[in-house]
mmCIF file of C-alpha atoms in Angstrom:
data_model
loop_
_atom_site.group_PDB
_atom_site.id
_atom_site.type_symbol
_atom_site.label_atom_id
_atom_site.label_comp_id
_atom_site.label_asym_id
_atom_site.label_seq_id
_atom_site.Cartn_x
_atom_site.Cartn_y
_atom_site.Cartn_z
ATOM 1 C CA MET A 1 -21.803 -24.469 51.843
ATOM 2 C CA SER A 2 -24.152 -26.932 50.238
ATOM 3 C CA ASP A 3 -23.443 -30.515 49.251
ATOM 4 C CA ASN A 4 -26.072 -30.434 46.500
ATOM 5 C CA GLN A 5 -24.192 -31.138 43.276
ATOM 6 C CA ASN A 6 -27.024 -29.801 41.051
ATOM 7 C CA SER A 7 -28.246 -26.789 42.977
ATOM 8 C CA ALA A 8 -26.703 -24.140 40.712
ATOM 9 C CA GLY A 9 -29.130 -24.077 37.802
ATOM 10 C CA GLY A 10 -28.949 -27.815 37.322
ATOM 11 C CA VAL A 11 -25.279 -27.692 36.201
ATOM 12 C CA PRO A 12 -23.144 -30.431 37.804
ATOM 13 C CA THR A 13 -20.721 -29.186 40.456
ATOM 14 C CA THR A 14 -18.002 -30.689 42.575
ATOM 15 C CA GLY A 15 -20.215 -30.226 45.605
ATOM 16 C CA HIS A 16 -18.678 -26.878 46.450
ATOM 17 C CA VAL A 17 -21.569 -24.411 46.226
ATOM 18 C CA TRP A 18 -21.945 -21.153 48.113
ATOM 19 C CA ASP A 19 -25.141 -19.167 48.547
ATOM 20 C CA ASP A 20 -26.979 -21.443 46.074
ATOM 21 C CA ASP A 21 -25.689 -19.547 43.012
ATOM 22 C CA LEU A 22 -21.913 -19.630 43.344
ATOM 23 C CA GLY A 23 -20.508 -23.066 42.665
ATOM 24 C CA ASP A 24 -17.449 -24.974 41.593
ATOM 25 C CA PHE A 25 -18.661 -26.415 38.293
ATOM 26 C CA VAL A 26 -17.217 -29.440 36.500
ATOM 27 C CA ASN A 27 -17.571 -28.100 32.965
ATOM 28 C CA GLN A 28 -14.712 -28.993 30.621
ATOM 29 C CA PRO A 29 -12.453 -26.132 29.415
ATOM 30 C CA PRO A 30 -12.801 -24.998 25.775
ATOM 31 C CA LYS A 31 -11.257 -27.265 23.161
ATOM 32 C CA TRP A 32 -8.762 -24.598 22.047
ATOM 33 C CA TRP A 33 -7.508 -24.371 25.611
ATOM 34 C CA MET A 34 -7.115 -28.147 25.932
ATOM 35 C CA LEU A 35 -5.296 -28.332 22.594
ATOM 36 C CA GLY A 36 -2.921 -25.605 23.752
ATOM 37 C CA LEU A 37 -2.276 -27.462 27.004
ATOM 38 C CA THR A 38 -1.563 -30.696 25.133
ATOM 39 C CA ALA A 39 0.761 -28.965 22.679
ATOM 40 C CA SER A 40 2.612 -27.335 25.570
ATOM 41 C CA ALA A 41 3.117 -30.688 27.269
ATOM 42 C CA ILE A 42 4.491 -32.202 24.058
ATOM 43 C CA TRP A 43 6.803 -29.214 23.575
ATOM 44 C CA VAL A 44 8.168 -29.608 27.115
ATOM 45 C CA VAL A 45 9.167 -33.211 26.336
ATOM 46 C CA VAL A 46 10.789 -32.242 23.020
ATOM 47 C CA TYR A 47 12.645 -29.275 24.528
ATOM 48 C CA PHE A 48 13.727 -31.395 27.496
ATOM 49 C CA ALA A 49 15.296 -33.872 25.083
ATOM 50 C CA MET A 50 16.930 -31.361 22.751
ATOM 51 C CA TYR A 51 18.383 -28.760 25.125
ATOM 52 C CA PRO A 52 20.142 -28.724 28.513
ATOM 53 C CA SER A 53 17.871 -30.075 31.200
ATOM 54 C CA ILE A 54 19.496 -32.573 33.574
ATOM 55 C CA PRO A 55 23.279 -32.059 33.654
ATOM 56 C CA PHE A 56 25.649 -34.992 34.049
ATOM 57 C CA ALA A 57 29.387 -34.899 34.606
ATOM 58 C CA THR A 58 30.215 -36.553 31.271
ATOM 59 C CA SER A 59 27.482 -36.495 28.642
ATOM 60 C CA GLY A 60 25.119 -33.923 30.129
ATOM 61 C CA THR A 61 21.982 -35.874 29.181
ATOM 62 C CA PHE A 62 20.571 -39.385 29.082
ATOM 63 C CA PHE A 63 18.690 -38.649 25.840
ATOM 64 C CA LYS A 64 21.812 -38.690 23.714
ATOM 65 C CA GLY A 65 21.553 -42.418 23.094
ATOM 66 C CA ILE A 66 18.221 -42.254 21.272
ATOM 67 C CA GLY A 67 19.476 -39.976 18.527
ATOM 68 C CA LEU A 68 18.179 -36.616 19.737
ATOM 69 C CA PRO A 69 20.644 -33.710 19.910
ATOM 70 C CA GLY A 70 20.536 -33.488 23.671
ATOM 71 C CA THR A 71 22.679 -31.319 25.883
ATOM 72 C CA GLY A 72 25.713 -33.434 25.069
ATOM 73 C CA GLN A 73 25.647 -32.028 21.531
ATOM 74 C CA TRP A 74 24.468 -28.450 22.088
ATOM 75 C CA SER A 75 25.689 -25.841 24.499
ATOM 76 C CA ALA A 76 25.903 -22.082 24.684
ATOM 77 C CA ILE A 77 29.699 -22.378 24.637
ATOM 78 C CA LYS A 78 29.585 -24.419 21.428
ATOM 79 C CA GLU A 79 27.266 -21.875 19.843
ATOM 80 C CA LEU A 80 29.621 -19.092 20.913
ATOM 81 C CA ALA A 81 32.554 -20.948 19.364
ATOM 82 C CA GLU A 82 30.659 -21.319 16.087
ATOM 83 C CA ASP A 83 29.842 -17.600 16.039
ATOM 84 C CA GLN A 84 33.467 -16.799 16.845
ATOM 85 C CA ALA A 85 34.594 -18.957 13.930
ATOM 86 C CA VAL A 86 32.420 -16.898 11.572
ATOM 87 C CA LEU A 87 33.897 -13.689 12.985
ATOM 88 C CA ASP A 88 37.454 -15.020 12.718
ATOM 89 C CA ALA A 89 36.854 -15.893 9.074
ATOM 90 C CA VAL A 90 35.878 -12.281 8.363
ATOM 91 C CA ARG A 91 38.884 -10.947 10.254
ATOM 92 C CA LYS A 92 41.458 -13.382 8.845
ATOM 93 C CA PRO A 93 42.394 -11.442 5.677
ATOM 94 C CA TYR A 94 43.148 -8.371 7.767
ATOM 95 C CA GLU A 95 44.933 -10.262 10.528
ATOM 96 C CA ASP A 96 47.153 -12.051 8.019
ATOM 97 C CA LYS A 97 48.245 -8.715 6.547
ATOM 98 C CA LEU A 98 49.039 -7.240 9.957
ATOM 99 C CA LYS A 99 51.503 -9.993 10.899
ATOM 100 C CA ASP A 100 54.252 -8.808 8.569
ATOM 101 C CA MET A 101 53.611 -5.057 8.768
ATOM 102 C CA THR A 102 55.154 -2.457 11.048
ATOM 103 C CA PRO A 103 52.863 -0.217 13.107
ATOM 104 C CA ALA A 104 53.906 2.717 10.887
ATOM 105 C CA ALA A 105 52.901 0.873 7.719
ATOM 106 C CA ILE A 106 49.583 -0.157 9.268
ATOM 107 C CA LEU A 107 48.894 3.448 10.184
ATOM 108 C CA ALA A 108 49.557 4.568 6.626
ATOM 109 C CA ASP A 109 47.148 2.014 5.112
ATOM 110 C CA SER A 110 43.700 3.605 5.351
ATOM 111 C CA GLU A 111 41.782 0.305 5.232
ATOM 112 C CA LEU A 112 43.909 -1.466 7.825
ATOM 113 C CA SER A 113 44.069 1.647 9.972
ATOM 114 C CA GLU A 114 40.276 1.775 10.089
ATOM 115 C CA TYR A 115 40.101 -1.935 10.924
ATOM 116 C CA VAL A 116 42.618 -1.513 13.745
ATOM 117 C CA SER A 117 40.731 1.496 15.100
ATOM 118 C CA ARG A 118 37.657 -0.670 15.559
ATOM 119 C CA SER A 119 39.285 -3.831 16.898
ATOM 120 C CA GLY A 120 41.838 -1.879 18.942
ATOM 121 C CA LYS A 121 39.079 -0.286 21.012
ATOM 122 C CA VAL A 122 38.271 -3.653 22.588
ATOM 123 C CA LEU A 123 41.946 -4.355 23.263
ATOM 124 C CA PHE A 124 42.372 -0.950 24.878
ATOM 125 C CA SER A 125 39.320 -1.423 27.090
ATOM 126 C CA ASP A 126 40.518 -4.847 28.225
ATOM 127 C CA ASN A 127 44.186 -4.043 28.800
ATOM 128 C CA CYS A 128 44.752 -0.283 29.135
ATOM 129 C CA ALA A 129 41.598 1.464 30.339
ATOM 130 C CA GLY A 130 42.086 0.248 33.908
ATOM 131 C CA CYS A 131 44.964 2.734 34.274
ATOM 132 C CA HIS A 132 44.597 5.203 31.399
ATOM 133 C CA GLY A 133 40.805 5.455 31.585
ATOM 134 C CA GLN A 134 38.333 4.825 28.803
ATOM 135 C CA ASN A 135 39.468 6.508 25.591
ATOM 136 C CA GLY A 136 42.755 7.543 27.194
ATOM 137 C CA VAL A 137 41.367 10.305 29.405
ATOM 138 C CA GLY A 138 43.440 9.211 32.402
ATOM 139 C CA SER A 139 42.185 8.011 35.764
ATOM 140 C CA GLU A 140 42.695 9.210 39.294
ATOM 141 C CA GLN A 141 44.537 7.055 41.784
ATOM 142 C CA THR A 142 42.443 5.843 44.680
ATOM 143 C CA GLY A 143 42.990 4.088 47.983
ATOM 144 C CA ALA A 144 44.291 5.114 51.392
ATOM 145 C CA LYS A 145 47.894 5.473 50.193
ATOM 146 C CA PHE A 146 47.017 7.927 47.447
ATOM 147 C CA ALA A 147 44.200 9.731 49.272
ATOM 148 C CA VAL A 148 46.742 11.110 51.726
ATOM 149 C CA ARG A 149 49.479 11.908 49.202
ATOM 150 C CA GLU A 150 47.299 13.310 46.382
ATOM 151 C CA GLN A 151 49.172 11.321 43.751
ATOM 152 C CA GLY A 152 47.165 12.662 40.831
ATOM 153 C CA LEU A 153 46.723 10.436 37.789
ATOM 154 C CA MET A 154 47.284 6.711 37.918
ATOM 155 C CA ALA A 155 48.561 6.856 34.328
ATOM 156 C CA PRO A 156 49.134 9.675 31.823
ATOM 157 C CA ILE A 157 46.399 11.138 29.656
ATOM 158 C CA LEU A 158 46.858 9.902 26.098
ATOM 159 C CA LEU A 159 44.877 12.642 24.357
ATOM 160 C CA ASP A 160 47.128 15.665 24.741
ATOM 161 C CA ASP A 161 50.113 14.743 22.525
ATOM 162 C CA ASP A 162 52.463 15.257 25.467
ATOM 163 C CA TRP A 163 54.622 12.129 25.689
ATOM 164 C CA LEU A 164 57.291 11.305 28.241
ATOM 165 C CA PHE A 165 59.017 8.697 26.075
ATOM 166 C CA GLY A 166 58.143 10.138 22.673
ATOM 167 C CA GLY A 167 54.881 10.143 20.750
ATOM 168 C CA SER A 168 55.835 8.686 17.359
ATOM 169 C CA ILE A 169 54.097 5.484 16.330
ATOM 170 C CA ASP A 170 57.353 3.572 16.893
ATOM 171 C CA ASP A 171 57.854 5.110 20.345
ATOM 172 C CA ILE A 172 54.344 4.183 21.424
ATOM 173 C CA HIS A 173 54.789 0.644 20.121
ATOM 174 C CA ALA A 174 58.053 0.373 22.068
ATOM 175 C CA SER A 175 56.292 1.564 25.233
ATOM 176 C CA ILE A 176 53.621 -1.106 24.863
ATOM 177 C CA THR A 177 55.945 -3.977 24.023
ATOM 178 C CA GLY A 178 58.707 -3.166 26.503
ATOM 179 C CA GLY A 179 56.932 -1.301 29.269
ATOM 180 C CA ARG A 180 58.145 1.926 30.878
ATOM 181 C CA GLN A 181 59.547 2.741 34.280
ATOM 182 C CA GLY A 182 61.131 6.163 34.534
ATOM 183 C CA MET A 183 63.079 7.172 37.609
ATOM 184 C CA MET A 184 63.681 10.443 39.415
ATOM 185 C CA MET A 185 65.888 10.418 42.467
ATOM 186 C CA ALA A 186 64.689 11.827 45.771
ATOM 187 C CA HIS A 187 66.191 15.254 46.549
ATOM 188 C CA LYS A 188 65.069 15.577 50.146
ATOM 189 C CA ASP A 189 68.620 15.181 51.495
ATOM 190 C CA MET A 190 70.244 17.658 49.109
ATOM 191 C CA LEU A 191 67.854 20.603 49.320
ATOM 192 C CA SER A 192 67.148 22.964 52.184
ATOM 193 C CA ASP A 193 63.576 24.117 52.727
ATOM 194 C CA ALA A 194 64.408 27.474 51.129
ATOM 195 C CA GLU A 195 66.025 25.804 48.115
ATOM 196 C CA LEU A 196 63.066 23.453 47.743
ATOM 197 C CA ASP A 197 60.681 26.419 47.734
ATOM 198 C CA THR A 198 62.746 28.276 45.130
ATOM 199 C CA LEU A 199 63.086 25.294 42.814
ATOM 200 C CA ALA A 200 59.436 24.237 43.155
ATOM 201 C CA ASN A 201 58.186 27.752 42.409
ATOM 202 C CA ALA A 202 60.353 27.954 39.275
ATOM 203 C CA VAL A 203 59.031 24.576 38.060
ATOM 204 C CA ALA A 204 55.437 25.553 38.850
ATOM 205 C CA ALA A 205 55.873 28.730 36.800
ATOM 206 C CA GLY A 206 57.135 26.708 33.835
ATOM 207 C CA THR A 207 60.585 28.349 33.993
ATOM 208 C CA PRO A 208 62.766 25.800 35.803
ATOM 209 C CA ALA A 209 66.010 27.144 34.302
ATOM 210 C CA SER A 210 65.331 30.586 35.781
ATOM 211 C CA THR A 211 66.984 29.510 39.043
ATOM 212 C CA PRO A 212 70.655 28.426 39.219
ATOM 213 C CA LEU A 213 69.525 25.589 41.482
ATOM 214 C CA PHE A 214 68.121 23.767 38.453
ATOM 215 C CA ALA A 215 71.659 23.203 37.149
ATOM 216 C CA GLU A 216 73.431 23.137 40.509
ATOM 217 C CA LYS A 217 71.321 20.279 41.837
ATOM 218 C CA GLY A 218 71.751 18.189 38.690
ATOM 219 C CA CYS A 219 68.229 18.596 37.297
ATOM 220 C CA THR A 220 69.579 19.411 33.833
ATOM 221 C CA ALA A 221 71.140 15.946 33.565
ATOM 222 C CA CYS A 222 67.687 14.446 33.069
ATOM 223 C CA HIS A 223 65.403 17.324 32.135
ATOM 224 C CA GLY A 224 67.845 19.097 29.823
ATOM 225 C CA GLU A 225 69.294 22.568 30.154
ATOM 226 C CA ASP A 226 66.037 24.146 29.024
ATOM 227 C CA GLY A 227 63.899 21.892 31.241
ATOM 228 C CA LYS A 228 61.953 20.453 28.311
ATOM 229 C CA GLY A 229 62.782 16.865 29.140
ATOM 230 C CA VAL A 230 64.596 14.066 27.327
ATOM 231 C CA ALA A 231 62.353 11.482 25.665
ATOM 232 C CA ALA A 232 65.018 8.767 25.775
ATOM 233 C CA MET A 233 64.990 9.013 29.583
ATOM 234 C CA GLY A 234 61.289 9.641 29.978
ATOM 235 C CA SER A 235 61.958 12.855 31.885
ATOM 236 C CA ALA A 236 59.103 15.337 31.974
ATOM 237 C CA ASN A 237 58.877 18.631 30.126
ATOM 238 C CA LEU A 238 58.793 21.138 32.987
ATOM 239 C CA THR A 239 57.924 24.129 30.819
ATOM 240 C CA ASP A 240 54.489 23.165 29.434
ATOM 241 C CA LYS A 241 52.605 22.974 32.749
ATOM 242 C CA ILE A 242 51.262 19.513 31.890
ATOM 243 C CA TRP A 243 51.664 17.381 34.977
ATOM 244 C CA ARG A 244 51.970 13.641 35.306
ATOM 245 C CA PHE A 245 51.262 13.925 39.036
ATOM 246 C CA ASP A 246 49.862 16.633 41.286
ATOM 247 C CA GLY A 247 50.673 19.975 39.636
ATOM 248 C CA SER A 248 50.028 22.171 42.675
ATOM 249 C CA LEU A 249 52.988 23.802 44.387
ATOM 250 C CA GLU A 250 52.807 21.317 47.256
ATOM 251 C CA GLY A 251 52.492 18.447 44.824
ATOM 252 C CA ILE A 252 55.582 19.593 42.927
ATOM 253 C CA LYS A 253 57.511 19.876 46.186
ATOM 254 C CA HIS A 254 56.509 16.336 47.053
ATOM 255 C CA THR A 255 57.784 15.018 43.724
ATOM 256 C CA ILE A 256 61.097 16.860 44.070
ATOM 257 C CA LYS A 257 61.611 15.680 47.643
ATOM 258 C CA PHE A 258 60.729 12.019 47.231
ATOM 259 C CA GLY A 259 61.259 11.387 43.527
ATOM 260 C CA VAL A 260 59.583 8.918 41.178
ATOM 261 C CA ASN A 261 60.187 5.182 41.517
ATOM 262 C CA SER A 262 63.121 6.138 43.717
ATOM 263 C CA GLY A 263 62.581 3.452 46.331
ATOM 264 C CA ASP A 264 61.591 6.001 48.970
ATOM 265 C CA ALA A 265 58.446 5.150 50.903
ATOM 266 C CA GLU A 266 56.891 8.443 49.760
ATOM 267 C CA SER A 267 58.052 8.179 46.162
ATOM 268 C CA ARG A 268 55.642 8.682 43.294
ATOM 269 C CA ASP A 269 54.740 5.385 41.641
ATOM 270 C CA ALA A 270 54.876 5.291 37.833
ATOM 271 C CA VAL A 271 55.282 1.888 36.200
ATOM 272 C CA MET A 272 53.837 0.646 32.923
ATOM 273 C CA PRO A 273 53.953 -3.149 32.580
ATOM 274 C CA ASN A 274 55.863 -4.977 29.882
ATOM 275 C CA PHE A 275 53.130 -6.535 27.737
ATOM 276 C CA THR A 276 55.598 -8.773 25.906
ATOM 277 C CA GLU A 277 56.768 -10.487 29.085
ATOM 278 C CA ALA A 278 53.252 -10.582 30.493
ATOM 279 C CA GLY A 279 52.275 -12.791 27.564
ATOM 280 C CA LYS A 280 48.751 -11.397 27.489
ATOM 281 C CA LEU A 281 48.982 -9.890 24.022
ATOM 282 C CA SER A 282 50.220 -11.193 20.690
ATOM 283 C CA ASP A 283 52.583 -9.189 18.486
ATOM 284 C CA VAL A 284 49.651 -8.261 16.248
ATOM 285 C CA ASP A 285 47.582 -7.090 19.215
ATOM 286 C CA MET A 286 50.409 -4.852 20.412
ATOM 287 C CA LYS A 287 50.667 -3.333 16.943
ATOM 288 C CA LYS A 288 46.930 -2.699 16.978
ATOM 289 C CA LEU A 289 47.181 -0.984 20.348
ATOM 290 C CA ALA A 290 50.060 1.190 19.173
ATOM 291 C CA VAL A 291 48.066 2.419 16.169
ATOM 292 C CA TYR A 292 44.906 2.860 18.250
ATOM 293 C CA VAL A 293 46.687 4.907 20.930
ATOM 294 C CA TYR A 294 48.592 6.941 18.360
ATOM 295 C CA LYS A 295 45.365 7.947 16.631
ATOM 296 C CA PHE A 296 44.156 9.597 19.839
ATOM 297 C CA GLY A 297 46.397 12.471 18.705
ATOM 298 C CA GLY A 298 44.170 13.252 15.716
ATOM 299 C CA GLY A 299 46.387 15.623 13.747
ATOM 300 C CA GLN A 300 49.397 13.318 13.842
ATOM 301 C CA ALA A 301 47.359 10.400 12.578
ATOM 302 C CA ALA A 302 45.848 12.442 9.760
ATOM 303 C CA ALA A 303 49.285 13.474 8.546
ATOM 304 C CA ALA A 304 50.621 9.916 8.773
ATOM 305 C CA ALA A 305 47.664 8.515 6.865
ATOM 306 C CA ALA A 306 48.573 10.705 3.888
ATOM 307 C CA ALA A 307 52.080 9.215 3.670
ATOM 308 C CA PRO A 308 52.894 6.444 1.120
ATOM 309 C CA VAL A 309 52.244 2.961 2.456
ATOM 310 C CA ALA A 310 55.592 1.597 1.342
ATOM 311 C CA ASP A 311 57.652 4.337 2.952
ATOM 312 C CA ALA A 312 57.520 3.285 6.592
ATOM 313 C CA ALA A 313 60.517 5.504 7.436
ATOM 314 C CA ALA A 314 58.679 8.543 6.144
ATOM 315 C CA VAL A 315 55.642 7.617 8.177
ATOM 316 C CA SER A 316 57.774 7.518 11.308
ATOM 317 C CA GLU A 317 58.995 11.037 10.558
ATOM 318 C CA VAL A 318 55.433 12.276 10.047
ATOM 319 C CA ALA A 319 54.511 10.582 13.296
ATOM 320 C CA ALA A 320 56.853 12.738 15.361
ATOM 321 C CA PRO A 321 55.165 14.099 18.499
ATOM 322 C CA VAL A 322 53.461 17.471 18.267
ATOM 323 C CA ALA A 323 54.491 18.403 21.776
ATOM 324 C CA GLU A 324 57.005 16.676 24.006
#
């Protein structure tokens, strides 16, 4: 390396020259580059003053006192609140109408029904999808407890029009506001192995009343004489082969033996929370959810939408479940 500062064609260098033709020159950068660098430096100062830079516990910036916006006057949260205010203003006319309407009347109003379908999707995702799955497709139970017992679905599928507690718009609204917790007693101490096999096979075949055991062991008290269930009690229809839990023969035996919410250690677990007591949802939000869930049924919703808006009682009749 040479110390000759003019050895590279007579152009001044810093003294760093290699092989007589490779040097570290001291030429100034182009003017456009220098102007860009200066503008960038000025922009850094302006941005530093106007937006969050050095956080403080109270004001968030020491630039606030000289009249610049500073981080004490702008924040992402404040911007979010302003955007939310715009959105709330758009929603307000609809929300005000919903307050004094029944779920059945909302369902029958095509404009409000469409609004609820869109806003209800967010509510469902936030509050219901964890158990019922996105779009009501159901979700499998997981964890060591359920892996051994093959519990089946964590919560019922909401797309098949098969409802334990009734599928009218009013029934669904009642389920959301008040919660549901059906109960089936454990029969393990009142059935022999042979009787359990006979009863389970009849239920699996969809003909529970074909065996005298169905009446003798008190099953008709909850499931009805024909085995089609009683909506007021939330008892399952045993003739349609739609299963809340494991529908295999062994799974059916397990349910008969240990019951549902019976208190037995091996009992099936089936509890829907009370959203009114939980305080997570407003009355309007629960109405929205009821309409949103009801419209999963498709045909029911289409029939209800054709009913007069003012005749809420008629809408409730139209909203009767297709299959129980």
